[in-house]
Short mmCIF file of C-alpha atoms and ligand atoms in Angstrom, two decimals:
data_model
loop_
_atom_site.label_atom_id
_atom_site.label_comp_id
_atom_site.label_asym_id
_atom_site.label_seq_id
_atom_site.Cartn_x
_atom_site.Cartn_y
_atom_site.Cartn_z
CA MET A 1 16.89 75.13 358.70
CA THR A 2 20.40 76.35 357.92
CA ASP A 3 22.94 73.82 356.51
CA ALA A 4 25.12 74.13 359.68
CA LEU A 5 22.31 72.40 361.64
CA SER A 6 22.16 69.43 359.24
CA LEU A 7 23.47 66.06 360.48
CA ASP A 8 25.60 66.11 357.28
CA ALA A 9 27.21 69.49 358.05
CA PRO A 10 31.01 69.33 357.88
CA ALA A 11 32.95 69.96 361.13
CA PRO A 12 33.35 73.67 361.78
CA THR A 13 36.63 75.43 360.92
CA ARG A 14 38.10 78.19 363.06
CA PRO A 15 37.03 81.59 361.71
CA ASP A 16 39.53 84.35 360.89
CA GLY A 17 40.12 86.59 363.85
CA VAL A 18 39.42 83.94 366.46
CA ASP A 19 42.39 82.32 368.21
CA ALA A 20 40.46 80.60 371.02
CA ASP A 21 39.63 76.83 370.76
CA CYS A 22 35.92 77.70 370.66
CA TRP A 23 33.81 80.57 369.44
CA LEU A 24 30.17 81.59 369.19
CA ALA A 25 28.34 81.28 365.87
CA CYS A 26 24.88 82.44 364.79
CA ILE A 27 22.81 79.53 363.60
CA ASP A 28 21.02 81.72 361.12
CA CYS A 29 23.57 83.95 359.37
CA GLY A 30 26.78 82.26 360.46
CA ALA A 31 28.37 85.39 362.05
CA THR A 32 31.08 84.43 364.57
CA TYR A 33 32.29 85.96 367.81
CA PRO A 34 35.10 85.26 370.31
CA PRO A 35 33.63 83.30 373.25
CA PHE A 36 34.12 85.51 376.28
CA GLU A 37 35.00 88.91 374.81
CA ALA A 38 31.54 90.42 375.61
CA VAL A 39 28.19 89.49 377.07
CA ARG A 40 26.17 88.23 374.13
CA TYR A 41 23.14 85.88 373.87
CA SER A 42 22.11 86.42 370.27
CA CYS A 43 23.60 87.53 366.96
CA ASP A 44 24.49 91.23 366.72
CA ASP A 45 23.72 91.14 363.01
CA CYS A 46 20.45 89.25 362.71
CA GLY A 47 19.31 88.42 366.27
CA GLY A 48 19.57 84.63 365.65
CA LEU A 49 20.38 82.09 368.32
CA LEU A 50 24.05 81.48 369.01
CA GLU A 51 25.87 78.18 369.57
CA VAL A 52 29.35 77.32 370.69
CA ARG A 53 31.57 75.78 368.03
CA TYR A 54 34.96 74.12 368.44
CA ALA A 55 38.16 73.85 366.40
CA ASP A 56 38.65 70.22 367.54
CA LEU A 57 35.87 67.78 368.22
CA PRO A 58 36.80 64.89 370.53
CA ASP A 59 36.32 61.16 369.96
CA TRP A 60 35.38 58.81 372.84
CA ASP A 61 39.03 58.18 373.89
CA ALA A 62 39.46 61.84 374.83
CA PHE A 63 37.17 61.47 377.86
CA SER A 64 38.28 60.61 381.40
CA GLY A 65 37.08 61.11 384.95
CA ARG A 66 33.43 61.31 386.03
CA GLY A 67 30.44 63.54 385.64
CA VAL A 68 30.05 66.57 383.40
CA TRP A 69 33.75 67.42 383.37
CA ARG A 70 34.68 63.97 382.11
CA TYR A 71 33.66 65.58 378.81
CA ALA A 72 35.79 68.72 379.20
CA ASP A 73 37.21 68.23 375.68
CA ALA A 74 33.70 68.77 374.30
CA LEU A 75 33.11 71.85 376.55
CA PRO A 76 34.35 75.49 376.57
CA PHE A 77 36.51 75.05 379.71
CA GLU A 78 39.23 72.52 380.48
CA THR A 79 37.81 71.76 383.86
CA GLY A 80 35.10 72.43 386.41
CA ARG A 81 36.42 73.64 389.73
CA THR A 82 34.78 72.72 393.03
CA GLY A 83 36.68 75.53 394.82
CA PRO A 84 36.24 79.31 394.47
CA ILE A 85 36.28 80.86 391.01
CA ASP A 86 39.54 82.33 389.69
CA PRO A 87 38.97 85.13 387.04
CA GLU A 88 42.59 84.62 385.84
CA ASN A 89 41.90 81.03 385.02
CA PRO A 90 38.32 80.53 383.90
CA ALA A 91 36.70 77.13 384.59
CA GLY A 92 33.30 75.68 385.29
CA VAL A 93 31.75 76.02 388.73
CA SER A 94 31.19 72.47 389.87
CA LEU A 95 29.28 70.91 392.82
CA PRO A 96 29.91 68.32 391.04
CA GLU A 97 27.16 67.18 388.66
CA GLY A 98 26.29 64.47 386.13
CA ASP A 99 27.12 60.78 386.35
CA THR A 100 23.42 60.07 386.93
CA PRO A 101 21.93 56.58 386.91
CA LEU A 102 20.69 54.81 383.81
CA TYR A 103 18.10 52.59 385.51
CA GLU A 104 16.65 49.34 384.26
CA VAL A 105 12.87 49.35 384.52
CA PRO A 106 11.85 45.74 383.93
CA THR A 107 8.17 46.13 384.86
CA ILE A 108 7.55 49.16 382.60
CA GLU A 109 9.67 47.62 379.85
CA ALA A 110 7.54 44.45 379.90
CA ASP A 111 4.30 46.39 380.20
CA LEU A 112 5.18 48.48 377.10
CA GLY A 113 6.39 45.41 375.24
CA LEU A 114 9.82 46.76 374.49
CA ASP A 115 13.02 44.80 374.07
CA ARG A 116 15.03 47.32 376.01
CA LEU A 117 14.08 50.44 378.04
CA ARG A 118 16.34 52.34 380.32
CA VAL A 119 15.65 55.51 382.32
CA LYS A 120 18.24 58.23 382.69
CA HIS A 121 17.33 59.95 385.94
CA GLU A 122 18.57 63.53 385.91
CA GLY A 123 16.81 64.17 389.17
CA MET A 124 19.88 62.63 390.78
CA ASN A 125 21.96 65.80 390.11
CA PRO A 126 23.09 68.08 393.02
CA THR A 127 20.00 70.33 392.97
CA GLY A 128 17.74 67.56 391.64
CA SER A 129 17.49 68.39 387.96
CA PHE A 130 19.47 68.36 384.70
CA LYS A 131 19.79 72.17 384.93
CA ASP A 132 22.95 71.62 387.05
CA ARG A 133 24.81 70.36 383.95
CA GLY A 134 24.01 73.60 382.23
CA MET A 135 24.82 75.78 385.23
CA THR A 136 28.25 74.31 385.85
CA VAL A 137 29.25 75.64 382.42
CA GLY A 138 26.93 78.71 382.30
CA VAL A 139 28.02 80.18 385.66
CA GLY A 140 31.66 79.50 384.63
CA ALA A 141 31.04 81.56 381.51
CA ALA A 142 29.47 84.33 383.58
CA ALA A 143 32.61 84.40 385.71
CA ALA A 144 34.76 84.39 382.53
CA VAL A 145 33.04 87.41 381.06
CA GLY A 146 33.13 89.15 384.49
CA VAL A 147 29.55 89.84 385.39
CA ASP A 148 28.29 90.15 388.95
CA ARG A 149 24.48 89.60 388.74
CA LEU A 150 22.97 86.44 387.33
CA ALA A 151 19.36 86.14 386.37
CA CYS A 152 16.79 83.68 384.91
CA ALA A 153 13.14 83.25 384.33
CA SER A 154 12.06 79.85 385.56
CA THR A 155 9.31 77.30 386.05
CA GLY A 156 11.41 76.37 389.07
CA ASN A 157 14.34 74.08 388.37
CA THR A 158 16.51 76.59 386.56
CA SER A 159 16.03 79.03 389.50
CA ALA A 160 17.00 76.30 392.00
CA ALA A 161 20.15 75.45 390.06
CA LEU A 162 21.06 79.07 389.34
CA ALA A 163 20.67 79.98 393.06
CA ALA A 164 22.91 77.09 394.14
CA TYR A 165 25.66 77.65 391.53
CA GLY A 166 25.44 81.41 392.01
CA ALA A 167 25.96 80.87 395.77
CA ARG A 168 28.91 78.63 395.04
CA ALA A 169 30.47 81.29 392.78
CA ASP A 170 29.57 84.06 395.23
CA LEU A 171 27.57 85.98 392.66
CA GLU A 172 24.24 87.72 393.13
CA THR A 173 21.21 85.90 391.69
CA LEU A 174 17.87 87.15 390.63
CA VAL A 175 15.04 84.80 389.59
CA LEU A 176 11.63 85.58 388.09
CA LEU A 177 8.91 83.04 388.65
CA PRO A 178 5.30 82.79 387.45
CA ALA A 179 3.38 83.53 390.66
CA GLY A 180 1.59 80.49 392.14
CA LYS A 181 2.83 78.12 389.40
CA VAL A 182 6.16 76.88 390.74
CA ALA A 183 6.40 73.70 392.81
CA ALA A 184 7.21 74.22 396.52
CA GLY A 185 10.51 72.36 396.55
CA LYS A 186 12.02 74.54 393.82
CA VAL A 187 10.97 77.85 395.51
CA ALA A 188 12.45 76.53 398.74
CA GLN A 189 15.75 75.83 397.00
CA ALA A 190 15.99 79.22 395.35
CA ALA A 191 15.21 80.83 398.71
CA ILE A 192 17.69 78.94 400.89
CA HIS A 193 20.51 79.53 398.35
CA ASP A 194 19.64 83.21 398.72
CA ALA A 195 18.40 84.17 395.29
CA ARG A 196 16.30 87.29 395.15
CA ILE A 197 12.91 85.80 394.12
CA LEU A 198 10.43 87.92 392.23
CA GLU A 199 7.02 86.43 391.57
CA VAL A 200 5.47 87.84 388.39
CA ASP A 201 1.76 88.06 387.73
CA GLY A 202 2.10 86.19 384.41
CA ASN A 203 3.35 82.89 383.00
CA PHE A 204 6.85 81.65 382.37
CA ASP A 205 7.01 83.17 378.91
CA ASP A 206 6.22 86.63 380.37
CA CYS A 207 9.02 86.18 382.96
CA LEU A 208 11.45 85.29 380.18
CA ASP A 209 10.40 88.36 378.18
CA ILE A 210 11.32 90.53 381.18
CA VAL A 211 14.63 88.78 381.93
CA GLN A 212 15.66 89.05 378.30
CA GLU A 213 14.99 92.78 378.42
CA LEU A 214 16.97 93.07 381.68
CA ALA A 215 19.84 91.27 380.03
CA ASN A 216 19.69 93.42 376.90
CA ARG A 217 19.91 96.50 379.04
CA GLY A 218 23.02 95.08 380.72
CA GLU A 219 21.32 94.72 384.12
CA ALA A 220 21.96 91.01 384.53
CA TYR A 221 23.65 88.03 382.88
CA LEU A 222 20.98 85.75 381.42
CA LEU A 223 21.25 82.06 382.40
CA ASN A 224 18.23 80.61 380.65
CA SER A 225 18.79 78.06 377.99
CA LEU A 226 19.01 80.88 375.42
CA ASN A 227 22.51 81.17 376.83
CA PRO A 228 24.60 78.99 374.49
CA PHE A 229 27.02 77.90 377.25
CA ARG A 230 24.21 76.34 379.26
CA LEU A 231 23.40 74.00 376.43
CA GLU A 232 27.00 72.88 376.25
CA GLY A 233 26.77 71.44 379.73
CA GLN A 234 23.49 69.76 378.85
CA LYS A 235 25.12 68.01 375.89
CA THR A 236 26.76 65.69 378.43
CA ILE A 237 23.45 63.99 379.08
CA GLY A 238 23.75 62.61 375.58
CA LEU A 239 27.39 61.73 375.94
CA GLU A 240 26.71 59.86 379.20
CA ILE A 241 23.69 57.97 377.74
CA LEU A 242 25.58 56.88 374.67
CA GLU A 243 28.74 55.78 376.44
CA ARG A 244 26.89 53.88 379.20
CA PHE A 245 24.33 52.29 376.92
CA ARG A 246 27.08 51.12 374.57
CA ASP A 247 29.13 49.66 377.47
CA GLU A 248 26.17 47.94 379.08
CA GLU A 249 23.98 47.05 376.10
CA GLY A 250 26.56 46.60 373.34
CA GLY A 251 25.29 49.42 371.09
CA PHE A 252 23.72 52.85 371.02
CA PRO A 253 19.98 53.36 371.82
CA ASP A 254 17.65 53.74 368.86
CA ARG A 255 15.59 56.48 370.47
CA ILE A 256 15.76 58.99 373.33
CA VAL A 257 12.39 60.26 374.65
CA LEU A 258 12.38 63.50 376.68
CA PRO A 259 10.02 66.14 377.99
CA VAL A 260 10.07 69.46 376.12
CA GLY A 261 9.56 72.93 377.59
CA ASN A 262 11.89 75.48 376.02
CA ALA A 263 13.37 72.67 373.96
CA GLY A 264 16.88 73.42 375.36
CA ASN A 265 17.60 69.81 376.20
CA THR A 266 16.35 68.68 372.78
CA ALA A 267 18.67 71.21 371.15
CA ALA A 268 21.57 70.18 373.41
CA LEU A 269 21.20 66.44 372.70
CA TYR A 270 20.97 67.08 368.99
CA LYS A 271 24.16 69.20 369.10
CA CYS A 272 25.83 66.39 371.03
CA PHE A 273 24.94 63.87 368.30
CA ARG A 274 25.90 66.24 365.48
CA GLU A 275 29.31 66.90 366.94
CA LEU A 276 29.92 63.16 367.50
CA VAL A 277 29.06 62.48 363.85
CA GLN A 278 31.41 65.28 362.79
CA ALA A 279 34.18 63.82 365.01
CA GLY A 280 33.68 60.39 363.44
CA ALA A 281 32.71 58.96 366.86
CA LEU A 282 29.10 58.11 365.86
CA ASP A 283 27.77 56.80 362.56
CA ARG A 284 24.98 58.91 361.07
CA ASP A 285 22.76 55.82 361.04
CA ASP A 286 23.33 55.26 364.75
CA VAL A 287 22.03 58.63 365.84
CA PRO A 288 19.13 58.08 368.25
CA LYS A 289 15.75 59.42 367.16
CA LEU A 290 14.94 62.45 369.35
CA THR A 291 11.40 62.21 370.53
CA GLY A 292 9.86 65.16 372.44
CA VAL A 293 6.87 65.01 374.80
CA GLN A 294 4.74 67.92 375.97
CA ALA A 295 1.63 68.17 378.12
CA SER A 296 -1.43 68.65 375.92
CA GLY A 297 -2.21 71.94 377.70
CA ALA A 298 1.19 73.37 376.68
CA ALA A 299 2.12 71.73 373.39
CA PRO A 300 3.25 74.33 370.82
CA PHE A 301 6.31 72.29 369.89
CA VAL A 302 4.24 69.19 369.17
CA GLU A 303 1.91 71.36 367.11
CA ALA A 304 4.83 72.57 364.93
CA ILE A 305 6.16 69.02 364.42
CA GLU A 306 2.69 67.68 363.54
CA ASN A 307 2.08 70.58 361.09
CA GLY A 308 5.53 70.37 359.55
CA ALA A 309 5.97 74.05 360.44
CA GLU A 310 9.32 75.89 360.18
CA THR A 311 8.64 77.82 363.38
CA VAL A 312 6.67 77.37 366.56
CA LYS A 313 3.68 79.57 367.28
CA ARG A 314 3.51 80.86 370.88
CA TRP A 315 0.57 79.67 372.93
CA GLU A 316 -0.62 82.53 375.15
CA HIS A 317 -2.56 80.29 377.50
CA VAL A 318 -0.91 77.20 378.87
CA GLU A 319 -1.93 74.83 381.68
CA THR A 320 -0.66 71.55 383.03
CA ARG A 321 0.00 69.87 386.34
CA ALA A 322 3.56 69.37 385.05
CA THR A 323 4.42 72.94 385.92
CA ALA A 324 8.08 72.55 384.87
CA ILE A 325 6.95 72.38 381.24
CA ARG A 326 4.08 74.88 381.44
CA ILE A 327 5.65 76.90 378.62
CA GLY A 328 3.98 78.48 375.61
CA GLU A 329 7.01 79.51 373.56
CA PRO A 330 9.92 77.02 373.28
CA VAL A 331 12.66 79.54 372.58
CA ASN A 332 15.15 76.94 371.43
CA ALA A 333 12.86 75.60 368.72
CA PRO A 334 15.08 76.85 365.86
CA LYS A 335 17.78 74.46 367.18
CA ALA A 336 15.45 71.69 368.34
CA LEU A 337 13.01 71.30 365.43
CA PRO A 338 15.88 70.29 363.07
CA GLY A 339 17.04 67.92 365.82
CA VAL A 340 13.81 66.02 365.91
CA ARG A 341 13.49 65.98 362.11
CA GLU A 342 17.13 65.19 361.16
CA THR A 343 17.18 62.24 363.58
CA GLY A 344 13.87 60.80 362.29
CA GLY A 345 12.21 61.40 365.69
CA THR A 346 8.81 62.81 366.51
CA ALA A 347 6.83 64.69 369.17
CA VAL A 348 3.71 63.84 371.09
CA ALA A 349 1.32 65.43 373.60
CA VAL A 350 -0.03 63.62 376.61
CA GLU A 351 -2.81 64.33 379.10
CA ASP A 352 -2.09 65.23 382.73
CA GLU A 353 -3.74 61.99 383.84
CA GLN A 354 -1.32 59.99 381.69
CA ILE A 355 1.59 61.91 383.20
CA THR A 356 0.42 61.06 386.71
CA ALA A 357 -0.03 57.38 385.80
CA ALA A 358 3.52 57.32 384.41
CA GLN A 359 4.84 59.01 387.56
CA ARG A 360 3.25 56.21 389.62
CA ASP A 361 4.65 53.56 387.23
CA LEU A 362 8.17 54.94 387.79
CA ALA A 363 7.54 55.14 391.55
CA GLY A 364 6.56 51.49 391.44
CA GLU A 365 10.12 50.72 390.25
CA GLY A 366 11.60 52.87 393.04
CA ILE A 367 12.26 55.85 390.82
CA GLY A 368 10.92 59.17 392.13
CA VAL A 369 10.40 61.83 389.52
CA GLU A 370 8.45 65.05 389.25
CA PRO A 371 5.48 65.16 386.85
CA ALA A 372 7.26 66.79 383.85
CA SER A 373 9.81 64.01 383.94
CA ALA A 374 7.13 61.34 383.80
CA ALA A 375 5.88 62.89 380.55
CA SER A 376 8.69 61.00 378.76
CA ILE A 377 7.29 57.56 379.87
CA ALA A 378 3.71 58.73 379.18
CA GLY A 379 4.73 59.82 375.67
CA LEU A 380 6.53 56.55 375.03
CA ARG A 381 3.43 54.59 376.07
CA LYS A 382 1.28 56.66 373.71
CA LEU A 383 3.64 56.14 370.76
CA ARG A 384 3.79 52.41 371.48
CA GLN A 385 0.00 52.25 371.54
CA ARG A 386 -0.19 54.11 368.26
CA GLY A 387 2.31 51.67 366.78
CA GLU A 388 4.86 54.41 366.04
CA ILE A 389 7.55 52.68 368.06
CA ASP A 390 8.43 49.04 367.35
CA ALA A 391 8.95 46.41 370.03
CA ASP A 392 12.56 45.89 368.98
CA GLU A 393 13.61 49.48 369.54
CA ARG A 394 16.02 50.12 372.30
CA VAL A 395 14.77 53.25 374.09
CA VAL A 396 16.07 55.57 376.77
CA CYS A 397 13.60 57.85 378.57
CA LEU A 398 14.94 60.96 380.20
CA THR A 399 13.49 61.90 383.59
CA THR A 400 14.56 65.45 384.25
CA GLY A 401 13.65 66.30 387.87
CA HIS A 402 13.44 64.62 391.26
CA LEU A 403 10.16 63.62 392.96
CA LEU A 404 10.73 65.95 395.97
CA LYS A 405 10.74 69.00 393.75
CA ASP A 406 6.97 68.83 393.74
CA PRO A 407 5.75 67.24 397.02
CA GLU A 408 2.17 68.47 396.35
CA ALA A 409 1.99 66.56 393.03
CA ALA A 410 3.39 63.42 394.70
CA THR A 411 0.81 63.65 397.50
CA ALA A 412 -2.02 64.24 395.05
CA ALA A 413 -0.93 61.17 392.99
CA SER A 414 -0.96 58.89 396.03
CA ASP A 415 -3.25 57.49 398.74
CA ASP A 416 -3.68 59.60 401.85
CA PRO A 417 -1.91 58.57 405.12
CA GLU A 418 -4.23 56.78 407.52
CA PRO A 419 -4.64 58.09 411.00
CA VAL A 420 -4.35 55.46 413.74
CA GLU A 421 -4.59 55.34 417.50
CA ASN A 422 -1.32 55.30 419.43
CA ASP A 423 -1.72 51.56 420.17
CA VAL A 424 -0.27 48.34 418.73
CA ASP A 425 -3.66 46.51 418.53
CA ALA A 426 -5.19 49.46 416.71
CA VAL A 427 -2.29 49.35 414.21
CA LEU A 428 -2.72 45.58 413.72
CA ASP A 429 -6.49 45.97 413.31
CA LEU A 430 -5.76 48.38 410.46
CA VAL A 431 -3.00 46.58 408.66
CA GLY A 432 -4.17 42.96 409.34
CA GLU A 433 -2.13 40.38 411.21
N1 F0G B 1 11.77 68.78 382.79
C1 F0G B 1 11.94 69.59 383.84
C2 F0G B 1 11.87 68.95 385.21
C3 F0G B 1 12.22 70.98 383.69
O1 F0G B 1 12.42 71.68 384.76
C4 F0G B 1 12.26 71.51 382.37
C5 F0G B 1 12.46 72.89 382.17
C6 F0G B 1 12.05 70.61 381.32
C7 F0G B 1 11.77 69.28 381.56
C8 F0G B 1 12.04 71.12 379.90
O2 F0G B 1 13.35 71.29 379.45
O3 F0G B 1 13.19 73.56 378.64
O4 F0G B 1 15.10 72.11 378.01
O5 F0G B 1 12.82 71.68 377.09
N2 F0G B 1 12.47 73.76 383.11
C9 F0G B 1 12.85 75.17 382.92
C10 F0G B 1 12.97 75.86 384.27
C11 F0G B 1 12.01 75.93 381.95
O6 F0G B 1 12.78 77.04 384.39
O7 F0G B 1 13.31 75.14 385.26
P1 F0G B 1 13.65 72.20 378.19
#
């Protein structure tokens, strides 16, 4: 890990030759670039991942308004615009997004024997997943650099969000999906928002290989989470959790548990915490422990954490009912592994049956989530059973996508509807008087 990714790293200083308030920096070699001068997803010098850095990092009192753009001072644009894009005056493209519920879940909380458990339901965003937070910034960045074709590889939610935000910005969108492995609701979203959908005979990682090559050849602007602007928007999940938890619970949560696919969200939450520490808005000791959960059939990130490895080894064969996280190579691992380790968190793999049970537990509290989202609760349960999480910890689980994204999984997890004659007595016979 480079020093810049340490929780003790000093706040960045503006590099020579950059006069904008933010810039791109390579997390490996430290090379810096102006933010919107050219299309760039990785370091020209060493190929490392880029991240956005800021000359001024805001404290809590800088934030006002609602949703993602409440946190504009921590983002590359001053605002998100709900109207048409204006190339002269770059801004985010907003639907709007964020401001999602932080539910109490008393039954699950008691069942797990935890003092405090809240669920941050990102399925309540405009297209039904946390990806909208990334897209409001990422599509704004695309407009700022002046591209006209947007592309992503996706297990489904990114494609749904890209299609909607692309439509809003009036930009062409191209999405590559692993054939037969994307939940119906997500394909329907991409289709109705008029993305060009290509189904690839391969898995998500193969789709991402192709999209990266298209982007390198200048054929499309990449809006996967390798795009550093996307992760800026996703930082706001962390900002919202911390602010609301502090206001409602009188302190920050001890731990945040979330599903891991490409580890973009894990990287984004860690960056959020690091910047708050650098701004003096969060004590280092108050940083929540980042805890990642994967399905056991697609768990290369968990493997790396368990083995203490510096890098993640790609799994060529992945399988899970939680198709959103059916991913063999978490491309943001260089940003996310330090996040888990520096915060004192961990990572755990869960079986598909445990994911389905957790999905039903959440449904029993009135919260509808897709399978990948329920992995967070399943992982928390496993860590509690193993004694790795104490009863007095205050925990937030992130649920990343809405139930209706994957109607087949919901149906498979539930009892079948019962046919009945078109007659009151027949209905009463069935349900009892
Ligand atoms: N949960 C859901 C519902 C997702 O759609 C994803 C990722 C994740 C969790 C994992 O997040 O990649 O930041 O670790 N979905 C991507 C997609 C890959 O294409 O929609 P991550």
